[in-house]
Amino acid sequence: MAVNRVRQLIGACVVMLSLASPTIPSAAAQVEVVVSGECAPLEKFAAEELQRCLGRLFSMSPAVVAAPSENGDFLFFVGTREHAGGFPGAALPVPLTGQGFLLRRTPWKQGTPSMTIVGGSPVAVLWGVYELGERYGVRYLLDGDVYPEPREEIYLPEIDQVFEPVFRVRMWKTMGDFAFGMEGWSMAQYRPFIDQLAKLKFNRIRVSSGPSQPFLGLKVEGVTQQTATLWYGARFPITEDMPGRALFGNETEFWNPDLPLPEAGAEALIAAGEKHCHELIAYAHSRGIESSFVGSITDFPKEFAAVLPETEVVQQLGQLTVSPGPSVRPDNPDLLRVAGSVLRTLLSTYNEVDSYGFPAGTEWPSWIDLYTWAWQELDARYRIGEVTTLDAVLEDASRRVNFTGGPDRAVRQVKGDLAGLCFLDRLRTDVVPVSAKPGARFVYYEVAEELFPILPRVMPGDTELLIVLDYTPTRVLRRREAFDRIPAGEVPTILALTLQDDGVGVPPQLTTGSLHDLVREMRDHGLAGFCTRQWMISDLDPAVAYLTKAAWDPATTPDSAYRDFIRAVCGEEAVEPMLQAFGRIEAATAALEDHGLGIGFPVPTMIMRHWSAGPFPEELAKDREDYRAALELVRQVPRSERKQAQSYVDYWNGRLEFAVGFFDTIETVMKAATAEAAAREAQQQTDSQKYKAQLAEAANYAEAARTVAFKAIDTLAKVARNQSDRGAVATMAEYIYRPLKNKAQELRTEYDGAPKPQ
């Protein structure tokens, strides 16, 4: 008995010693990454990613091998459950789902320290590798990685944990509809970005094509699509006099580098656009990321009016599309035939994607009036009247307060969505059964919340629901009761989460605090996941750091995520000032979500909509003060010798200087407008002296506004991090700088031509 006890103690000591990493200099250590020779390509890629990570962390050259050698000092075993039979400690305490993975430090033969990474699928293995990188101190940003200083001695983190996500769907919206979004990104710019999404454990991207965009070529009944453009037909010239000129090299126009300019014609644009999308989808798949293609089946390029029974021009930027006219019902056979051709084209063009999304609702006036008929049609098919009544649904919508557009719009939305649901149901069940494409999922987009109770009956079992409860997080949170209606237990439901709103536009935005509240609601109500909504992305690393952690760990808070992020990226001394700065940016964002929708919207009236007489609004002055306070806090961060840390702090310095300058521009524009209004009044009163004096003041203020705008935009250009930032600079040059330059010249010319006072 005594001998056995001694043996047990010796064995315990051996295990304890084996778990303590030996102090072997990194350069001298033999490190092997073990992956099966029969593994999937993504498992092999995971092993190579771990090899690269370890090499950078410890300034060494690990080997990727199919079996461990006898001389290895540290071993890393990487693979799926199917290939983990010989891995040390690979026995799982609980079954892994396809998204789950295990990280376990355990000894190999003769006590060799080893780390086992087992995934429920190849992509889960890859996520396990990236998680281990985080345990070593690596942090993943949207535009690259932040590594700690290399260590002289290799070690293994203490970890024995199974990881399963809180949210099974973690989707990033790629393409949008403005130049300051991702529609202008080339594949050369997308590839490193998709790599970062994989590291952040996103598992789906949204790809889309609007009717006027060049990403889905249509040919219906002899009519070939001729409308093919970006940004609703807007053009953004690059000129020598514009702010940020140095950012654009030899370009003469801001455009997607993968596409020819519009002068090449629709055929060439569409061919390049489809190629671009195929490459984007394929590259995402190579990183284990699914794709969902979103198209439109209720509005069409304007040339298709020739094959539609009756159409109206859609009142949208550029007026490039048409929709069903007043007499065209959702059951119109000609409309269904054309829409069916569009759906078939989408399915055949992008047959490699994992799901297809379509807006189920519409607010076409002619369809709103058909809500009673649509309810009866759906009731005949699915007995929705057993769930609720039409009167109850409309009454419920009339009480939807704190909603953008108010109760009246809510009622219109419900009525139009009933017709839209009826149309979509006929299309996908009677005209083009989606089940004909094996494995395809169908995603219903943006259905009115009062209709949620009937969706489990209307939507087939292979579908998902993506909901937009309102434009911005703070507006959604005012109506938390909407979460109680979500049929998440019966229909997998994805919530659109706004990280950056196009209505607020170009000012810096952070929504993390509001996202935290929404994430808790999503978790409590069993939602399947989220889809991000954003345009400019350079501001978003702090919010993404929170969101991607909260998607796996419910204990994550904005404070914990922010502190970890700032410490890793900028250093310990930056934590408190940057934390406070982010708080002031969040305060400004929440305020602008309330009163500032439209303030920085990237349309031709972007600055001249502010050309109105009167004092600068107090709420905008408060927003500017929040940005100015954030700027002063960022300026308190000590300079860092780490290039990446200083670059990130410099970004926020420039970004916030731009924000203050943007609001200064608006204030100066309003002063110019006030002076011009006084000049017009004096002109009407034939007071030539006052007219000319006020006109001179208006011209001076307009020139000052042009100067302030130039400096602000140029400052942003100097810290631009990606194509979206470049698009924002090009947009503001066209919609802010040039209109102010023209207005200042117009006023100066008028002043010079005005008669001298007698």
Tab-separated table of C-alpha atoms in Angstrom, residues 97-100 123 127 164-173 197 200-207 288-294 354-356 441-445 462-467 488 491-497 518-519 522-523 526-533 547-552:
chain	number	residue	atom	x	y	z
A	97	THR	CA	-22.210	21.322	-32.235
A	98	GLY	CA	-20.940	22.317	-35.643
A	99	GLN	CA	-20.000	25.710	-34.203
A	100	GLY	CA	-18.442	24.463	-30.970
A	123	VAL	CA	-14.533	26.309	-39.394
A	127	TRP	CA	-12.249	29.697	-34.584
A	164	GLU	CA	-20.404	27.308	-27.962
A	165	PRO	CA	-21.908	30.538	-29.333
A	166	VAL	CA	-24.786	32.382	-27.705
A	167	PHE	CA	-25.939	33.423	-31.194
A	168	ARG	CA	-25.743	30.956	-34.072
A	169	VAL	CA	-26.012	33.659	-36.752
A	170	ARG	CA	-23.343	36.371	-36.744
A	171	MET	CA	-23.756	38.172	-40.052
A	172	TRP	CA	-21.946	41.173	-41.521
A	173	LYS	CA	-23.658	43.359	-44.113
A	197	LEU	CA	-14.334	38.657	-40.010
A	200	LEU	CA	-13.801	37.668	-35.147
A	201	LYS	CA	-15.917	34.510	-35.652
A	202	PHE	CA	-18.523	35.990	-37.966
A	203	ASN	CA	-20.114	33.133	-39.881
A	204	ARG	CA	-22.201	34.831	-42.572
A	205	ILE	CA	-22.034	37.817	-44.902
A	206	ARG	CA	-24.900	39.576	-46.592
A	207	VAL	CA	-24.406	40.315	-50.296
A	288	GLY	CA	-15.872	29.108	-43.526
A	289	ILE	CA	-18.262	32.063	-43.847
A	290	GLU	CA	-21.671	31.489	-45.414
A	291	SER	CA	-23.276	34.015	-47.751
A	292	SER	CA	-26.822	35.273	-48.077
A	293	PHE	CA	-27.841	37.081	-51.255
A	294	VAL	CA	-30.588	39.695	-50.917
A	354	ASP	CA	-26.409	29.463	-48.704
A	355	SER	CA	-29.600	31.528	-48.426
A	356	TYR	CA	-31.647	34.080	-50.326
A	441	ARG	CA	-32.873	28.741	-47.276
A	442	PHE	CA	-35.269	31.608	-47.743
A	443	VAL	CA	-35.057	34.706	-45.532
A	444	TYR	CA	-38.056	36.984	-45.060
A	445	TYR	CA	-36.906	40.571	-44.470
A	462	ASP	CA	-36.802	26.075	-44.078
A	463	THR	CA	-37.029	29.848	-43.723
A	464	GLU	CA	-35.558	32.511	-41.455
A	465	LEU	CA	-36.845	35.913	-40.420
A	466	LEU	CA	-34.689	39.043	-40.383
A	467	ILE	CA	-36.318	41.912	-38.522
A	488	ALA	CA	-38.041	33.048	-32.218
A	491	VAL	CA	-38.936	30.734	-36.711
A	492	PRO	CA	-35.165	31.380	-36.510
A	493	THR	CA	-35.038	35.155	-36.118
A	494	ILE	CA	-32.158	37.536	-36.852
A	495	LEU	CA	-32.149	41.131	-35.625
A	496	ALA	CA	-30.562	43.938	-37.637
A	497	LEU	CA	-28.174	45.756	-35.294
A	518	LEU	CA	-30.336	44.794	-27.237
A	519	VAL	CA	-28.063	41.757	-26.935
A	522	MET	CA	-32.053	38.983	-27.937
A	523	ARG	CA	-30.606	36.417	-25.552
A	526	GLY	CA	-34.073	33.305	-27.939
A	527	LEU	CA	-33.109	35.083	-31.155
A	528	ALA	CA	-30.845	33.166	-33.516
A	529	GLY	CA	-28.454	36.050	-34.041
A	530	PHE	CA	-27.808	39.386	-35.669
A	531	CYS	CA	-26.911	41.123	-38.910
A	532	THR	CA	-24.869	44.282	-38.647
A	533	ARG	CA	-26.003	47.499	-40.318
A	547	LEU	CA	-20.359	42.352	-29.982
A	548	THR	CA	-18.102	39.490	-31.024
A	549	LYS	CA	-17.304	38.633	-27.403
A	550	ALA	CA	-20.936	38.928	-26.271
A	551	ALA	CA	-21.907	36.545	-29.102
A	552	TRP	CA	-20.031	33.816	-27.201
